PDB file of C-alpha atoms in Angstrom:
ATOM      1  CA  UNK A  81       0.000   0.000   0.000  1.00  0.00           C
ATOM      2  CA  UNK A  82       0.958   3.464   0.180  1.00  0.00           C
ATOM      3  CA  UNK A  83       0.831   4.398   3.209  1.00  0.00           C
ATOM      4  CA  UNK A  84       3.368   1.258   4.114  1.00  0.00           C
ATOM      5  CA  UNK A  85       6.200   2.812   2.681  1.00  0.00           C
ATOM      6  CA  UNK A  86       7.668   5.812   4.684  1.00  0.00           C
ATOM      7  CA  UNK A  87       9.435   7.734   1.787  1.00  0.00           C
ATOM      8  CA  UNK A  88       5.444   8.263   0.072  1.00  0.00           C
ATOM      9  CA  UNK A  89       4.142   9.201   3.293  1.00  0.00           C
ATOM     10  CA  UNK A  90       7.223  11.510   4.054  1.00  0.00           C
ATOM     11  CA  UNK A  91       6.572  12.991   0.849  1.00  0.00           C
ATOM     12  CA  UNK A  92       2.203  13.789   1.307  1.00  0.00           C
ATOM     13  CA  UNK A  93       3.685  15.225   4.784  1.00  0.00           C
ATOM     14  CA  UNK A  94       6.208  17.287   2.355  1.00  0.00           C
ATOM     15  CA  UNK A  95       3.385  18.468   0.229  1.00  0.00           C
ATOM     16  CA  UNK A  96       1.002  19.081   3.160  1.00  0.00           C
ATOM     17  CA  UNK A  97       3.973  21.130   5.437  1.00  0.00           C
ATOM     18  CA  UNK A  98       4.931  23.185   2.019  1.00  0.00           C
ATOM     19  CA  UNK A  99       1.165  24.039   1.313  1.00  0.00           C
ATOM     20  CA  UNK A 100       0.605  25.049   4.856  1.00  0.00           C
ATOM     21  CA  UNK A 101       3.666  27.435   4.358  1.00  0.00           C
ATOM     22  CA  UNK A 102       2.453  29.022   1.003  1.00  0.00           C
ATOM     23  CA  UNK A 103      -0.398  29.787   2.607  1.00  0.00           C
ATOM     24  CA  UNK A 104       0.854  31.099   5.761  1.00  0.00           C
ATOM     25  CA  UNK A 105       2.223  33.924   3.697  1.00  0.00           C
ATOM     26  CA  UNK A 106      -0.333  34.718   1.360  1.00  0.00           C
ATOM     27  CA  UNK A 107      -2.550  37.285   3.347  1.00  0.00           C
ATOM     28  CA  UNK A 108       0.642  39.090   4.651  1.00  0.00           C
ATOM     29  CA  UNK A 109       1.480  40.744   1.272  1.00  0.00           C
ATOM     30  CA  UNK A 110      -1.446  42.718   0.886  1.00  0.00           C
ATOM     31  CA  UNK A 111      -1.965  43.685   4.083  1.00  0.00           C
ATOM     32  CA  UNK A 112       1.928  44.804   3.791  1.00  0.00           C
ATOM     33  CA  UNK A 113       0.964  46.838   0.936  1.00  0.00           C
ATOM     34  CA  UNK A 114      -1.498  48.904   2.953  1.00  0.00           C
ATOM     35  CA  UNK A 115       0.885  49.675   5.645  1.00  0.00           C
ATOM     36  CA  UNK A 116       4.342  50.270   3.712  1.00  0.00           C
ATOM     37  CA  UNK A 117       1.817  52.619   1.110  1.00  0.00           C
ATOM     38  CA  UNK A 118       2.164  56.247   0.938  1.00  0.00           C
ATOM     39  CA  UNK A 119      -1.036  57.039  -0.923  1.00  0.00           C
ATOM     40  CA  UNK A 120      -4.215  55.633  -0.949  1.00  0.00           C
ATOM     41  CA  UNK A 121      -4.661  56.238  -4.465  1.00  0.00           C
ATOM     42  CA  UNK A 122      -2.006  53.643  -5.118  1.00  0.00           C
ATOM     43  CA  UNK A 123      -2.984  50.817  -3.000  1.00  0.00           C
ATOM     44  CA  UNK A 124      -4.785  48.859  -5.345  1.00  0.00           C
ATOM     45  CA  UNK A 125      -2.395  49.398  -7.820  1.00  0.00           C
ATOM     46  CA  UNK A 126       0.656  48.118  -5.876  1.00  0.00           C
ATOM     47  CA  UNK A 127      -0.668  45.340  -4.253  1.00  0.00           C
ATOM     48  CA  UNK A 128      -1.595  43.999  -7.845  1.00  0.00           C
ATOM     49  CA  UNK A 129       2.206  44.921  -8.508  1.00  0.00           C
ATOM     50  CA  UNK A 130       3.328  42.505  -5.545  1.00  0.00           C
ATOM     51  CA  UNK A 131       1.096  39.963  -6.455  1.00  0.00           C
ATOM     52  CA  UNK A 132       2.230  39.714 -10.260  1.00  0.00           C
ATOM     53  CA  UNK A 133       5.544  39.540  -9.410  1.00  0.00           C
ATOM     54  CA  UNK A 134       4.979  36.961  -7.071  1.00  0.00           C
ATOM     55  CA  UNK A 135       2.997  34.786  -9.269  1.00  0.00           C
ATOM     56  CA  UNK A 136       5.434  35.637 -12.481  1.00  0.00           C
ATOM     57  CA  UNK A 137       8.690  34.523 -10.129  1.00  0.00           C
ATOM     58  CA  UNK A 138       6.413  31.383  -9.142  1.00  0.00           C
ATOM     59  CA  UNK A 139       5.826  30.245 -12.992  1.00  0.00           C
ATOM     60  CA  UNK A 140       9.684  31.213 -14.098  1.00  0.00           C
ATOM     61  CA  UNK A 141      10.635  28.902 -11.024  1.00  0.00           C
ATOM     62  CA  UNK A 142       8.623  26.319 -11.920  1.00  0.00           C
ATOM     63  CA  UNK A 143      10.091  26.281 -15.671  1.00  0.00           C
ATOM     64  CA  UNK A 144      13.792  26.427 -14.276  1.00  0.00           C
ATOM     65  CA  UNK A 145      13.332  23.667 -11.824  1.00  0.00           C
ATOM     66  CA  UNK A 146      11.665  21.013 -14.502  1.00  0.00           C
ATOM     67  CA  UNK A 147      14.834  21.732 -16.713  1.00  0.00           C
ATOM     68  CA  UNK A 148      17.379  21.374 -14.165  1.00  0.00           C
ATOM     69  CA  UNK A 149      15.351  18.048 -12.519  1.00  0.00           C
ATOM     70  CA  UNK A 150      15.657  17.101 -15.968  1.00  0.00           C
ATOM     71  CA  UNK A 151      19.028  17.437 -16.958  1.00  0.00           C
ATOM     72  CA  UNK A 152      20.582  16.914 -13.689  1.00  0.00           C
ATOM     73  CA  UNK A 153      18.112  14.604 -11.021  1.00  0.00           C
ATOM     74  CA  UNK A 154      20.441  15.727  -8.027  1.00  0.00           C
ATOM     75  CA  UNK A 155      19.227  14.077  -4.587  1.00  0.00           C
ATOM     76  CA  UNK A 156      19.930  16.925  -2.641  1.00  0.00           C
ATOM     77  CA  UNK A 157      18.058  19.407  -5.262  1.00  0.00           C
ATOM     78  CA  UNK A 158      14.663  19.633  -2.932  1.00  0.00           C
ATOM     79  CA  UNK A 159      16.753  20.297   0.613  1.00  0.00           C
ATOM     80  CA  UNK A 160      18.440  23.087  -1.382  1.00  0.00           C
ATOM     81  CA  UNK A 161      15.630  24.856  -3.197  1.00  0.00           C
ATOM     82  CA  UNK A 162      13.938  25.237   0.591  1.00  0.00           C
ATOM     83  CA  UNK A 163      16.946  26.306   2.385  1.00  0.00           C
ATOM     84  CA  UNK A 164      17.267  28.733  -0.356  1.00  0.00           C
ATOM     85  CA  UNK A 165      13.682  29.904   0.071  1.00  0.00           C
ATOM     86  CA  UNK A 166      14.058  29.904   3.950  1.00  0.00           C
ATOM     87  CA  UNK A 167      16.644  32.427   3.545  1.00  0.00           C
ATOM     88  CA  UNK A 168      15.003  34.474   1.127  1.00  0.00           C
ATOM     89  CA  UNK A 169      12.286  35.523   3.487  1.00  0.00           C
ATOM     90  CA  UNK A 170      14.552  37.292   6.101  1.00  0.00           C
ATOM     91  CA  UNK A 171      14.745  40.568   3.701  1.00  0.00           C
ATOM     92  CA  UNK A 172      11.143  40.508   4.082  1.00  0.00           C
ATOM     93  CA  UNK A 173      10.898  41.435   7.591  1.00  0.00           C
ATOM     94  CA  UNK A 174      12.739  44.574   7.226  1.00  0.00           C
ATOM     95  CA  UNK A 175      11.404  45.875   4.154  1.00  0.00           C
ATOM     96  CA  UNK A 176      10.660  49.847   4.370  1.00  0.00           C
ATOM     97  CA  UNK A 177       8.719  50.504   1.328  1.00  0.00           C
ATOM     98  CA  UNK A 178       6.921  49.048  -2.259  1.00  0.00           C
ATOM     99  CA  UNK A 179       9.627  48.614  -4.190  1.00  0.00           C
ATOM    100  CA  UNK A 180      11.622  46.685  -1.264  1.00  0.00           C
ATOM    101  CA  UNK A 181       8.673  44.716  -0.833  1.00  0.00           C
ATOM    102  CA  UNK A 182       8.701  43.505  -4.819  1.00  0.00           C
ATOM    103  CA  UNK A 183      11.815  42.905  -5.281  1.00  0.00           C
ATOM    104  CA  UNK A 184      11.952  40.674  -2.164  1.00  0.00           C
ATOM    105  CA  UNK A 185       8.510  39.141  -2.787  1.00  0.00           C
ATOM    106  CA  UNK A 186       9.958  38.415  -6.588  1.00  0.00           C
ATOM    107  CA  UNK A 187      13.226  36.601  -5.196  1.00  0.00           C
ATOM    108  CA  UNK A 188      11.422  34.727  -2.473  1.00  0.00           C
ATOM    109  CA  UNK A 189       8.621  33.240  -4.428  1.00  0.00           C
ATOM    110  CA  UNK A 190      10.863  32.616  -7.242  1.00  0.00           C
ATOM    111  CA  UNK A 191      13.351  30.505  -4.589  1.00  0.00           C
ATOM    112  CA  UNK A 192       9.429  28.804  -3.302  1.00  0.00           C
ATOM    113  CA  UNK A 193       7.981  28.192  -6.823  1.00  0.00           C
ATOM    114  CA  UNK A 194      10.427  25.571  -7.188  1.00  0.00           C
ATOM    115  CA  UNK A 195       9.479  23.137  -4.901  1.00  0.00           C
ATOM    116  CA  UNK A 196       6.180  21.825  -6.515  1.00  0.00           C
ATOM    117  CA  UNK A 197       6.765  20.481  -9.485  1.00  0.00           C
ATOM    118  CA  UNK A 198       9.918  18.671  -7.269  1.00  0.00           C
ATOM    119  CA  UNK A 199       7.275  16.861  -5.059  1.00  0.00           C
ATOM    120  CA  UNK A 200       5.481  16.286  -8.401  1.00  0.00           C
ATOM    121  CA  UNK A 201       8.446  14.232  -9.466  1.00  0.00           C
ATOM    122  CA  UNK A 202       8.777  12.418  -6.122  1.00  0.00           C
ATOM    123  CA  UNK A 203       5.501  11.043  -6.423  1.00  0.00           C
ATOM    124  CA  UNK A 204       6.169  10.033 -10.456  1.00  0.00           C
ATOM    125  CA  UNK A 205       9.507   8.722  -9.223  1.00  0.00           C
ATOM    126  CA  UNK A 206       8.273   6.750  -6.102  1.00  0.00           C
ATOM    127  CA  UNK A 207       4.610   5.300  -7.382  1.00  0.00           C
ATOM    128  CA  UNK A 208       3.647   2.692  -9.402  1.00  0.00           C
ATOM    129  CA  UNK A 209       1.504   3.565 -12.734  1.00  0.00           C
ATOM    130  CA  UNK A 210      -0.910   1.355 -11.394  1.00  0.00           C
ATOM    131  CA  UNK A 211      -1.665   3.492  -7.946  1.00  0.00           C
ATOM    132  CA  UNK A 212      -0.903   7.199  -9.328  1.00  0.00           C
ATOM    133  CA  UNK A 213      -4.108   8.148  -9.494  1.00  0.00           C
ATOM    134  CA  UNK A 214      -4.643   7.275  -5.750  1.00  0.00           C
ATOM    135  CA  UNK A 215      -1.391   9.035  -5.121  1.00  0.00           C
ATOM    136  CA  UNK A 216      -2.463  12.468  -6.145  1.00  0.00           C
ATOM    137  CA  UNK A 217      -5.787  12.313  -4.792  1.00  0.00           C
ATOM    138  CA  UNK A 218      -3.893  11.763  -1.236  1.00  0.00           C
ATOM    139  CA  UNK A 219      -1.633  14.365  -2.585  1.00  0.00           C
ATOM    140  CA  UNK A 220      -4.504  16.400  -2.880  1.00  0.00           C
ATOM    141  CA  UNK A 221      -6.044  16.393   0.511  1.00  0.00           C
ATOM    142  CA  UNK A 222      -2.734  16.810   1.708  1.00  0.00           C
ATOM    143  CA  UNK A 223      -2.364  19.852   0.227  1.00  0.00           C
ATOM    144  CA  UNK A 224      -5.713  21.071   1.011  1.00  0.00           C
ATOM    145  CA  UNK A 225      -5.530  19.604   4.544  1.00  0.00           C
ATOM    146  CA  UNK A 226      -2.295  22.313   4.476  1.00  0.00           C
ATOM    147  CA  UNK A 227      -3.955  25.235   3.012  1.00  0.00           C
ATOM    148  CA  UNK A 228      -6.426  24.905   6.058  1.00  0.00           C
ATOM    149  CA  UNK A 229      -4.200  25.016   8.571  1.00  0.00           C
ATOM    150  CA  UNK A 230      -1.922  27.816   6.800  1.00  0.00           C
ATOM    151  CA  UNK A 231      -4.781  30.336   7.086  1.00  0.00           C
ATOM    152  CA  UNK A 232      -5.657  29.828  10.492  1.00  0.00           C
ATOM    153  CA  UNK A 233      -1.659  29.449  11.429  1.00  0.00           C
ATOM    154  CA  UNK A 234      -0.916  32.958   9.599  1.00  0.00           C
ATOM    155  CA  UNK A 235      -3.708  34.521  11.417  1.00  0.00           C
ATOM    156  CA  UNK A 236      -2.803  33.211  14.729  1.00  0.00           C
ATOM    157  CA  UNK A 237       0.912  34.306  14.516  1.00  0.00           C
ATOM    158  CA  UNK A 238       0.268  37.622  12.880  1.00  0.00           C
ATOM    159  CA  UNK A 239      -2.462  38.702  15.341  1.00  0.00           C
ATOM    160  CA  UNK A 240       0.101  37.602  18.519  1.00  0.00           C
ATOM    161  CA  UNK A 241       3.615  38.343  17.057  1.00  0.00           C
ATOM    162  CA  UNK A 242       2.753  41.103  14.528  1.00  0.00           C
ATOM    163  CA  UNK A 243       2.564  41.017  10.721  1.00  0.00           C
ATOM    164  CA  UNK A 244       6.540  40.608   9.830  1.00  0.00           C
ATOM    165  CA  UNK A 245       6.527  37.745  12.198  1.00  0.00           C
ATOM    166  CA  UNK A 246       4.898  35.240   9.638  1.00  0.00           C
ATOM    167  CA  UNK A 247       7.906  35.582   7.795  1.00  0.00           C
ATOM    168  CA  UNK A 248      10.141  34.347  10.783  1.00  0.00           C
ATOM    169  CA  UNK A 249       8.055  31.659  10.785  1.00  0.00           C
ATOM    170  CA  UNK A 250       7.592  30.752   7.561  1.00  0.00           C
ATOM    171  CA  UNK A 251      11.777  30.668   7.308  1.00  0.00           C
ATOM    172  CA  UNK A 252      11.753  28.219  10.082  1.00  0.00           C
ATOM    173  CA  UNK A 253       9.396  26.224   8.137  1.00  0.00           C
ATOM    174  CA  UNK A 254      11.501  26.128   5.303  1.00  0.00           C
ATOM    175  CA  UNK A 255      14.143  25.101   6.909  1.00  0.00           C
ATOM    176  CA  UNK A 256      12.191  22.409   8.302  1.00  0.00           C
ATOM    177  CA  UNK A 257      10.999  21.420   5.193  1.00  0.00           C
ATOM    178  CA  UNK A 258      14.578  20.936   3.539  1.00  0.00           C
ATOM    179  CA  UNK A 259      15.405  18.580   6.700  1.00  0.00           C
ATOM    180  CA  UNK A 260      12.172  16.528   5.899  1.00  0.00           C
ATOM    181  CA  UNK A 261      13.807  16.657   1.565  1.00  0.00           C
ATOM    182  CA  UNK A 262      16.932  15.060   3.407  1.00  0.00           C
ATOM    183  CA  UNK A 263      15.252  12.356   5.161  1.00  0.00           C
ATOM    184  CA  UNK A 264      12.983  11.338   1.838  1.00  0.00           C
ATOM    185  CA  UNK A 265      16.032  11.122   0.166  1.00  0.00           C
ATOM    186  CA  UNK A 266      18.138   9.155   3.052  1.00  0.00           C
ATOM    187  CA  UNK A 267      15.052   6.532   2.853  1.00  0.00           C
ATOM    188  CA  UNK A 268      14.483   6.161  -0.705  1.00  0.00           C
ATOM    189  CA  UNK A 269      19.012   5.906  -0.652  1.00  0.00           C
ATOM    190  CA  UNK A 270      18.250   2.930   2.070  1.00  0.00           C
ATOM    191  CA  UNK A 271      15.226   1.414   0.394  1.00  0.00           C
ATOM    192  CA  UNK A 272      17.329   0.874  -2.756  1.00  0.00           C
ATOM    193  CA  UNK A 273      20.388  -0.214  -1.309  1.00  0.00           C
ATOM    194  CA  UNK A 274      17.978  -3.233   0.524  1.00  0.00           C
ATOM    195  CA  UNK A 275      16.489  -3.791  -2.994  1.00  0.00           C
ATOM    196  CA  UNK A 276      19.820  -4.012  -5.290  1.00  0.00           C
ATOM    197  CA  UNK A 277      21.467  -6.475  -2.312  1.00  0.00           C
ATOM    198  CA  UNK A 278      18.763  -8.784  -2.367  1.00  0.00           C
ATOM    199  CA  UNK A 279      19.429 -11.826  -3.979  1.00  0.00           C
ATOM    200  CA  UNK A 280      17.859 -12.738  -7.684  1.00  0.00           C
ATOM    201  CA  UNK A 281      15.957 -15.211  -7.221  1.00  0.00           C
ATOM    202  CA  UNK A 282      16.388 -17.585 -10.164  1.00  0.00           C
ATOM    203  CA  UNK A 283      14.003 -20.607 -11.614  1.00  0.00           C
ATOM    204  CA  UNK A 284      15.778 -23.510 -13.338  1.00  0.00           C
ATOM    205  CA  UNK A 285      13.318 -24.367 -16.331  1.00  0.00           C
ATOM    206  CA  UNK A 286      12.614 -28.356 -16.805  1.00  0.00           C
ATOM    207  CA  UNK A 287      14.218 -29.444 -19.856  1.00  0.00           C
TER     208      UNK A 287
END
């Protein structure tokens, strides 16, 4: 089954922890916007600035990340893609005005728009054809599972620790989340270690 091998299930948890973070800092941008803007004329106007960039960094991510999974398929790609990430949310905290705040916004959802279509290839890698279409359905719910929790996590944090906070947090979870990378790839390393030292098995054919 699925659920009896620990890499899959380390990767849904993967997919669920990085959904909760995306999340997390959604609702921060905007309300970012409001505060770091000088005129209310322009507030509509620059939040839809942040949020392009944002989503532009997060497609041009995506494309650079298939190409170099591609071409290269190193282990260690996922842990370094988050740590990245992690740190590219510091700036964030200290940002004093728009342009700060889309620049940084640019650089750390280009570093986070990486990491999908990386869990994407865990599952192709680690599932049979045969149980794929179970796989992303529990991929699914995990992610949703994470988007639920992300909202009411950002709102928590941001209401006790102020606004900038979220991004504190959402660095540690990063980090976290290129620890958990490690340890899929340390058990799928183990798994197939077990599986090329087994012994072939062969059947003499009656003549």
């Amino acid at each position: 089954t699925l659920f009896g091998r620990n890499e899959i299930v380390m990767v849904f948890s993967l997919i669920s922890v990085f959904a909760l973070t995306n999340v997390l800092l959604r609702p921060v941008y905007p309300l970012l916007v409001q505060k770091l803007s000088t005129s209310g004329k322009r507030l509509a106007s620059s939040a839809g600035i942040v949020n392009s960039a944002r989503s532009f960094a997060t497609v041009l991510a995506a494309l650079i990340a298939g190409i170099i999974i591609d071409k290269k398929r190193k282990a260690s790609f996922g842990a370094v893609v988050a740590l990245m990430a992690s740190f590219a949310l510091i700036p964030l905290i200290f940002v004093k005005n728009i342009f700060q705040l889309t620049f940084y916004a640019f650089f750390s959802s280009l570093m986070m728009g990486g990491i999908n279509p990386i869990l994407n290839t865990y599952l192709s890698r680690l599932v049979p054809n045969e149980k794929r279409g179970a796989a992303y359905g529990i991929a699914g719910s995990a992610k949703s599972m994470g988007w639920a929790a992300g909202g009411i996590t950002g709102g928590i944090i941001s209401a006790r620790f102020g606004l900038r906070n979220v991004f504190i947090f959402g660095a540690v979870l990063f980090a976290v989340i290129a620890l958990m990378f490690l340890n899929v790839e340390k058990k799928i390393s183990v798994r197939n270690e077990k599986l090329s030292s087994a012994p072939d098995i062969k059947i003499s054919e009656e003549k």
